[in-house]
Short mmCIF file of C-alpha atoms in Angstrom, two decimals:
data_model
loop_
_atom_site.label_atom_id
_atom_site.label_comp_id
_atom_site.label_asym_id
_atom_site.label_seq_id
_atom_site.Cartn_x
_atom_site.Cartn_y
_atom_site.Cartn_z
CA MET A 1 -11.61 138.80 6.75
CA SER A 2 -9.06 141.48 6.16
CA GLY A 3 -9.81 145.09 5.35
CA SER A 4 -7.77 148.15 4.63
CA ARG A 5 -8.41 151.70 3.65
CA SER A 6 -6.29 154.25 1.89
CA ASN A 7 -6.46 157.90 1.00
CA GLU A 8 -7.75 157.98 -2.57
CA THR A 9 -5.48 160.80 -3.63
CA SER A 10 -2.18 159.66 -2.12
CA GLY A 11 -2.61 155.88 -2.14
CA LEU A 12 -1.14 155.84 1.38
CA ASN A 13 -2.41 152.90 3.43
CA LEU A 14 -3.81 154.44 6.61
CA THR A 15 -5.53 151.57 8.38
CA SER A 16 -5.68 147.79 8.27
CA LYS A 17 -7.90 145.48 10.31
CA ASP A 18 -8.02 141.70 10.49
CA LEU A 19 -11.22 140.17 11.80
CA PRO A 20 -11.44 136.60 13.06
CA ALA A 21 -13.20 134.00 10.96
CA SER A 22 -16.89 133.81 11.75
CA THR A 23 -20.17 132.48 10.50
CA ALA A 24 -22.70 134.50 8.52
CA GLY A 25 -23.51 137.72 10.34
CA ILE A 26 -23.15 141.48 10.36
CA THR A 27 -19.91 143.20 11.38
CA LEU A 28 -20.04 146.95 11.92
CA ILE A 29 -16.64 148.61 11.86
CA ARG A 30 -16.18 152.12 13.25
CA PHE A 31 -13.42 154.53 12.20
CA GLU A 32 -12.67 158.17 12.86
CA ALA A 33 -14.46 160.68 10.63
CA LEU A 34 -13.22 160.85 7.06
CA GLN A 35 -11.39 163.97 5.97
CA VAL A 36 -10.95 163.00 2.30
CA PRO A 37 -12.47 160.40 -0.05
CA THR A 38 -11.18 157.01 1.04
CA VAL A 39 -11.01 153.63 -0.68
CA TRP A 40 -12.06 150.69 1.50
CA GLU A 41 -11.07 147.22 0.32
CA SER A 42 -12.01 143.99 2.05
CA SER A 43 -11.09 140.42 1.25
CA TYR A 44 -11.14 136.99 2.85
CA ARG A 45 -8.25 134.92 4.13
CA CYS A 46 -9.64 131.44 3.79
CA GLY A 47 -8.12 128.34 5.30
CA ASP A 48 -9.03 124.75 4.62
CA GLY A 49 -12.72 125.17 5.36
CA ASP A 50 -15.19 122.37 5.83
CA ILE A 51 -16.66 121.82 2.37
CA ASN A 52 -19.71 120.21 4.00
CA SER A 53 -20.46 123.35 6.03
CA THR A 54 -24.00 124.73 6.02
CA ASP A 55 -22.61 128.27 6.31
CA PRO A 56 -24.22 130.35 3.51
CA LEU A 57 -20.86 132.10 3.01
CA GLN A 58 -19.04 128.83 2.30
CA PHE A 59 -18.73 129.80 -1.39
CA VAL A 60 -16.21 132.56 -0.52
CA GLN A 61 -12.64 131.66 -1.40
CA THR A 62 -9.28 133.36 -0.99
CA VAL A 63 -9.20 133.84 -4.77
CA SER A 64 -12.49 135.77 -4.69
CA PRO A 65 -11.84 139.38 -5.72
CA PRO A 66 -11.83 141.97 -2.92
CA ALA A 67 -14.83 144.18 -2.36
CA VAL A 68 -13.87 147.79 -3.03
CA SER A 69 -15.89 150.81 -1.90
CA LEU A 70 -15.31 154.54 -2.12
CA LEU A 71 -16.16 156.25 1.18
CA VAL A 72 -16.97 159.95 0.99
CA ARG A 73 -17.89 162.67 3.47
CA ASP A 74 -20.72 164.31 1.58
CA VAL A 75 -24.14 162.92 2.39
CA GLN A 76 -26.75 162.65 -0.32
CA PRO A 77 -30.51 162.57 0.39
CA ALA A 78 -30.60 159.05 -1.06
CA ASP A 79 -28.19 157.95 1.73
CA ALA A 80 -30.63 158.75 4.54
CA GLY A 81 -32.37 155.36 4.46
CA ILE A 82 -29.09 153.47 4.66
CA GLN A 83 -27.85 155.66 7.52
CA ILE A 84 -31.06 155.02 9.46
CA ALA A 85 -30.84 151.28 8.77
CA ILE A 86 -27.23 151.11 9.98
CA ALA A 87 -28.16 153.02 13.16
CA GLU A 88 -30.99 150.53 13.77
CA ILE A 89 -28.70 147.53 13.23
CA ARG A 90 -26.17 149.07 15.65
CA ARG A 91 -28.79 148.64 18.43
CA TYR A 92 -28.25 144.88 18.09
CA CYS A 93 -24.46 144.97 18.73
CA GLY A 94 -23.51 141.89 20.70
CA GLY A 95 -26.85 140.26 19.95
CA THR A 96 -28.69 139.07 16.88
CA VAL A 97 -30.91 140.68 14.27
CA PRO A 98 -33.71 138.90 12.40
CA SER A 99 -32.54 138.09 8.87
CA ALA A 100 -35.89 139.26 7.51
CA GLU A 101 -35.41 142.68 9.12
CA LEU A 102 -31.94 142.97 7.63
CA ALA A 103 -33.20 141.92 4.20
CA LYS A 104 -35.94 144.55 4.31
CA ALA A 105 -33.74 147.36 5.69
CA PHE A 106 -31.07 146.95 3.00
CA ASP A 107 -33.24 145.61 0.15
CA LEU A 108 -31.46 142.25 0.23
CA GLY A 109 -34.52 140.03 -0.11
CA ASP A 110 -33.16 138.41 -3.27
CA LEU A 111 -29.89 137.52 -1.49
CA ILE A 112 -31.00 136.58 2.02
CA THR A 113 -33.16 133.55 1.35
CA SER A 114 -34.73 130.85 3.52
CA ASN A 115 -31.33 129.08 3.43
CA TRP A 116 -29.96 131.75 5.76
CA PRO A 117 -30.30 131.53 9.57
CA ALA A 118 -33.42 133.24 10.94
CA GLN A 119 -31.19 135.36 13.23
CA LEU A 120 -27.77 136.80 12.36
CA PRO A 121 -25.20 137.86 14.95
CA VAL A 122 -24.25 141.54 14.97
CA ARG A 123 -20.57 142.00 15.74
CA CYS A 124 -19.23 145.44 16.62
CA PRO A 125 -15.49 145.09 17.29
CA SER A 126 -13.76 148.02 18.93
#
């Protein structure tokens, strides 16, 4: 997976990270504090994957559109639950988190089904 962020107002690319290919899991990426609104874009660099893989992310392709998020400094009351959930998931860095806990914390029950592994690795690259 490849990700980059840029200053929304200047379009200047500030940071780029490439993460190694991995199975389904959680990857928490830490950056310095934001000073201005920032666009974060992530996409996959897919090779010739095993089409018989049981990986629930096997549907992702290089041609899939990138995920784009706007990161802002101001915190809204509605963000508190997500911030708490991320802090809780961070406790599992280097280990695994139950998929059911993740589904509940982020309201992903309709996406994380019984086809997913019961435990997901939590990766926290430096």
